[in-house]
C-alpha positions as MATLAB code, in Angstrom:
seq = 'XXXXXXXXXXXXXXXXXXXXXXXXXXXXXXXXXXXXXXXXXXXXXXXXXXXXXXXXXXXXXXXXXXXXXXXXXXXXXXXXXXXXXXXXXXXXXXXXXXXXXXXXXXXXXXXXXXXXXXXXXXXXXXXXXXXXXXXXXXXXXXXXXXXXXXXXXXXXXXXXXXXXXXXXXXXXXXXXXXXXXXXXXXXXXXXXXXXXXXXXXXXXXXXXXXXXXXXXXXXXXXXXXXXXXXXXXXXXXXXXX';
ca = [
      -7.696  -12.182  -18.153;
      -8.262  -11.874  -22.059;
      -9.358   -8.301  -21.449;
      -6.467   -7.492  -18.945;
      -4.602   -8.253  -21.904;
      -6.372   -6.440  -24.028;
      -6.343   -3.326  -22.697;
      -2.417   -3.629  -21.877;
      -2.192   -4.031  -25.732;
      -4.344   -0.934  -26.148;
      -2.665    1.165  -23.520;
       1.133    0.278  -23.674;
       1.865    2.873  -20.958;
       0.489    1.045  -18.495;
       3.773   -0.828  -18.161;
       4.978    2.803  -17.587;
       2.266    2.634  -14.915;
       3.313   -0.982  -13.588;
       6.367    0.985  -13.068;
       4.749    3.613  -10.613;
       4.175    0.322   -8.225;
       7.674   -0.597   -8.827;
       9.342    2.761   -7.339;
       6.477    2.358   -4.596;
       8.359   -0.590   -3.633;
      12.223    0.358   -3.907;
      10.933    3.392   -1.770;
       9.297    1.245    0.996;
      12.397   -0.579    1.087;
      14.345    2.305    1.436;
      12.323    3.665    4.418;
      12.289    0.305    6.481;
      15.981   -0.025    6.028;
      16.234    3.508    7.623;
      13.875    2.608   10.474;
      16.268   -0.862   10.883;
      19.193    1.553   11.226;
      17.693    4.250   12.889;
      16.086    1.982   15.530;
      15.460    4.502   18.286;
      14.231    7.335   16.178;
      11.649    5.218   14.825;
      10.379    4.110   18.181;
       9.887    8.102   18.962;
       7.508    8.475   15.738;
       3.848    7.293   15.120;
       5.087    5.082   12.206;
       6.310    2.535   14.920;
       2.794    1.732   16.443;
      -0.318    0.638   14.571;
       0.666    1.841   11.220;
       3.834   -0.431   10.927;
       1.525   -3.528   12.044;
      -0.970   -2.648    9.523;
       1.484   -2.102    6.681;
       3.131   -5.416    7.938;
      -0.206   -7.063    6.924;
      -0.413   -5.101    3.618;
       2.768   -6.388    2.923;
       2.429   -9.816    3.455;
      -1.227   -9.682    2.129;
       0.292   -8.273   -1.074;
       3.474  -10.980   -1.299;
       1.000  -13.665   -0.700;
      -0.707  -12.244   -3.917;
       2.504  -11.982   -5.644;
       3.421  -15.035   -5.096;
       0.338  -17.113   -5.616;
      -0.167  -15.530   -9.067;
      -0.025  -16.428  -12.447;
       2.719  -14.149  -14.177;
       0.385  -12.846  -16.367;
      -2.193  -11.679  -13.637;
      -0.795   -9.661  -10.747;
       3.022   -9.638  -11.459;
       4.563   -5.779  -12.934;
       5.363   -5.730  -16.312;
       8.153   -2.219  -17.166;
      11.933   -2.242  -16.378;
      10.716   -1.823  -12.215;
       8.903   -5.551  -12.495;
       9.097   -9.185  -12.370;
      11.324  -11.012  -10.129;
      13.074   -7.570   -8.610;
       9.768   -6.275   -7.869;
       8.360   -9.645   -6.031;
      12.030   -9.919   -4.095;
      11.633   -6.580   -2.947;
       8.217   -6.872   -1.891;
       9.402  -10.308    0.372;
      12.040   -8.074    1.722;
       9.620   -5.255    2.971;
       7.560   -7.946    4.184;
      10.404   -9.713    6.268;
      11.872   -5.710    7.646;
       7.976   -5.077    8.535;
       7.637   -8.126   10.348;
      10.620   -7.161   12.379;
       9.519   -3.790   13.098;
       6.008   -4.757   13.491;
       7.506   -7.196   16.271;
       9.710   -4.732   18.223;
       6.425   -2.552   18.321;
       4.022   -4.994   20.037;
       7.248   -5.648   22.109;
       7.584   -2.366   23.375;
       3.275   -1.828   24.283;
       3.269    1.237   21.741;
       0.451   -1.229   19.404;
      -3.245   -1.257   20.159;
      -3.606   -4.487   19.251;
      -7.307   -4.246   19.640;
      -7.584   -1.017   17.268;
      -5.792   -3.120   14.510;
      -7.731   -6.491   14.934;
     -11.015   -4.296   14.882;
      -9.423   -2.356   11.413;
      -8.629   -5.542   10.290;
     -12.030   -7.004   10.563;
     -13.632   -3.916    9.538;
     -11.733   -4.031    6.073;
     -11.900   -7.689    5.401;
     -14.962   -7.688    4.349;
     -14.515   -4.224    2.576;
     -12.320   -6.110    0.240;
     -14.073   -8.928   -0.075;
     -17.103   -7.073   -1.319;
     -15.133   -4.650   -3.266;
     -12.904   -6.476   -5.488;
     -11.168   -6.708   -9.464;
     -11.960   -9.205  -11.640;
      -8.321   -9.325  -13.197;
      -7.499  -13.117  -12.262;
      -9.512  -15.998  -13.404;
     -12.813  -16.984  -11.938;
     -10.886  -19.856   -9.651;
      -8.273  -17.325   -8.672;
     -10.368  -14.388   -7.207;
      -8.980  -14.522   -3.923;
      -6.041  -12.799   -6.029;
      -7.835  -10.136   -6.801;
      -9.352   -9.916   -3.216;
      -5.586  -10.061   -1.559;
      -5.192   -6.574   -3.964;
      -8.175   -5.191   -2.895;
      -7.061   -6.087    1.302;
      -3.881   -4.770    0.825;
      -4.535   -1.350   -0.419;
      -7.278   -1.074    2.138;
      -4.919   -2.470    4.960;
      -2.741    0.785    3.766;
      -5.458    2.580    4.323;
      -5.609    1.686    7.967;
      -2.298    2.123    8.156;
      -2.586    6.010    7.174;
      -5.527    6.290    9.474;
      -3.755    5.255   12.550;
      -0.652    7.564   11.780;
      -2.701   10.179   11.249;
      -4.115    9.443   14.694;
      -0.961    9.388   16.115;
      -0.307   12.301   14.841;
      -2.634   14.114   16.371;
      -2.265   12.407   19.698;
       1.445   13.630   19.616;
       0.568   16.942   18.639;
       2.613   19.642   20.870;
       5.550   17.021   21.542;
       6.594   16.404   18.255;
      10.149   16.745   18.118;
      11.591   13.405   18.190;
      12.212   11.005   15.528;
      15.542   12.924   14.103;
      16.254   12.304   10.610;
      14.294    9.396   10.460;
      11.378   11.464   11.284;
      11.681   13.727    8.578;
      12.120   10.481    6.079;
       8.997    9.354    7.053;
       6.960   12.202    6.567;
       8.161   12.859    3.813;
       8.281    9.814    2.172;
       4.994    8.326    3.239;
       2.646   11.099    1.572;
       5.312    9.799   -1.661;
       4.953    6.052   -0.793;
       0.990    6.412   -1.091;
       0.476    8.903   -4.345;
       2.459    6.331   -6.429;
       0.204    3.601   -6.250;
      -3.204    6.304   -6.059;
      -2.254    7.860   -9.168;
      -1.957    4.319  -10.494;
      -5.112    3.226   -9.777;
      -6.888    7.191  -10.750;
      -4.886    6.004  -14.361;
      -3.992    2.598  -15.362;
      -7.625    1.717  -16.929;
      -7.414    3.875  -19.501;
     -10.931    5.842  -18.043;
     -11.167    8.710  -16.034;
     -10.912    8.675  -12.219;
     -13.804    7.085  -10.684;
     -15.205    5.718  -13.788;
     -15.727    1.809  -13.101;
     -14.510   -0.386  -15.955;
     -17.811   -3.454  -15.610;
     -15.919   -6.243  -17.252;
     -12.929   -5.733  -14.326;
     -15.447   -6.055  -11.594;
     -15.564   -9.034   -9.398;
     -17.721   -7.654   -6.749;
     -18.792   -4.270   -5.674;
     -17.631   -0.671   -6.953;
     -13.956   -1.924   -7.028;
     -12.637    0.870   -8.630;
     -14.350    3.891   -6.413;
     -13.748    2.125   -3.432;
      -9.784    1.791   -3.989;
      -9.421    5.149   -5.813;
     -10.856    6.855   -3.025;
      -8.749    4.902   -0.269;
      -5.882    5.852   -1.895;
      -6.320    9.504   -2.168;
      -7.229    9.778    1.092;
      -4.229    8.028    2.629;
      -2.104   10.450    0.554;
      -4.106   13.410    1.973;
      -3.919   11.482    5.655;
      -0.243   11.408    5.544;
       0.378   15.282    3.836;
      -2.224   16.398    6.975;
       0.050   14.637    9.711;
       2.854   16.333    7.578;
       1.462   19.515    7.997;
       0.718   18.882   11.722;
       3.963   17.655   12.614;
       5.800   21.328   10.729;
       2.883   23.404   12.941;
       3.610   21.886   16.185;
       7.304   21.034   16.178;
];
């Protein structure tokens, strides 16, 4: 913790950075609100299948984190943290568990491709995780490292569905075009974050921030590759519509 705060002290624009998470949020609020209104053109996209599930667990992994964490640790520093930021994560969690449920309602969920993702990224996280909270509190810094990753999944499978739609890609209306275009938006906010916020360059690991694992290659790289997931299906959806 003494060195978190240290190198916040050193590198005051990582509130700036904090603040990249922030808009990440307001803009995953703004999405599920449109999916809440625009019921029916949801259900006619791949968001409304695995990938809402899985971000339903990224969400609640990441307000369980919020939540259980010391204010110093976890919580967002910058004009887009604190208490807005945690409320608006609780929110996203509450409209994801509503859309999550009127998706395994409707049959449209493998619910054996996300308990298998699931699994398969537990221990991903587990083994790959920050060293930002105290020693007692490292399933904080686990819950960060499972959340990305469950966002992850969550690209995967609507890049999937993507492709499995491919041809018959018309549907979704205006809600459609939200999503793809936010999405590719939702993940490069927090990617860039974690590429920056250490004050190293990409990929460089920082040793006295590592719990467990290669932390810091393992998330970079997730995150990059959900924002490349999510421009592909982007790109797939334009071609084939």
């Amino acid at each position: 913790k003494e060195l978190w705060s240290e190198i916040r002290s050193q590198w005051p624009a990582l509130s700036t950075a904090d603040s990249l998470l922030g808009l990440a949020a307001i803009l995953r609020v703004f999405l599920l609100l449109s999916g809440e209104l625009r019921r029916e053109q949801a259900a006619a996209t791949p968001f409304m299948a695995e990938p809402v599930v899985f971000m339903f667990l990224a969400a609640a992994a990441r307000s369980e984190m919020l939540l259980l964490s010391p204010q110093d640790v976890y919580h967002l520093d910058g004009p887009l943290g604190g208490y807005p930021n945690i409320a608006l994560e609780l929110l996203a969690t509450l409209l994801l568990a509503h859309l999550a449920t009127s998706a395994l309602r409707s049959g449209a969920v493998s619910v054996t491709a996300v308990a298998l993702g699931t699994l398969l990224l537990l221990p991903v996280a587990l083994c790959n995780r920050l060293a930002i909270a105290d020693t007692a509190d490292s399933h904080l810094d686990a819950l960060f490292s499972f959340a990305q990753l469950l966002e992850f999944g969550a690209a995967v499978a609507f890049f999937a569905r993507t492709m499995a739609a491919a041809g018959g890609q018309g549907g979704g209306g205006a809600f459609a075009a939200l999503a793809y275009f936010l999405l590719p938006l939702l993940q490069l906010l927090p990617a860039y974050f974690l590429m920056t916020a250490w004050g190293k360059p990409p990929l460089t690991s920082v040793p006295e921030l590592v719990g467990a694992g290669c932390p810091f290659e393992v998330l970079q790289v997730a995150g990059l590759a959900q924002v490349g997931l999510y421009v592909l299906a982007w790109a797939m959806r334009i071609a084939f519509t």
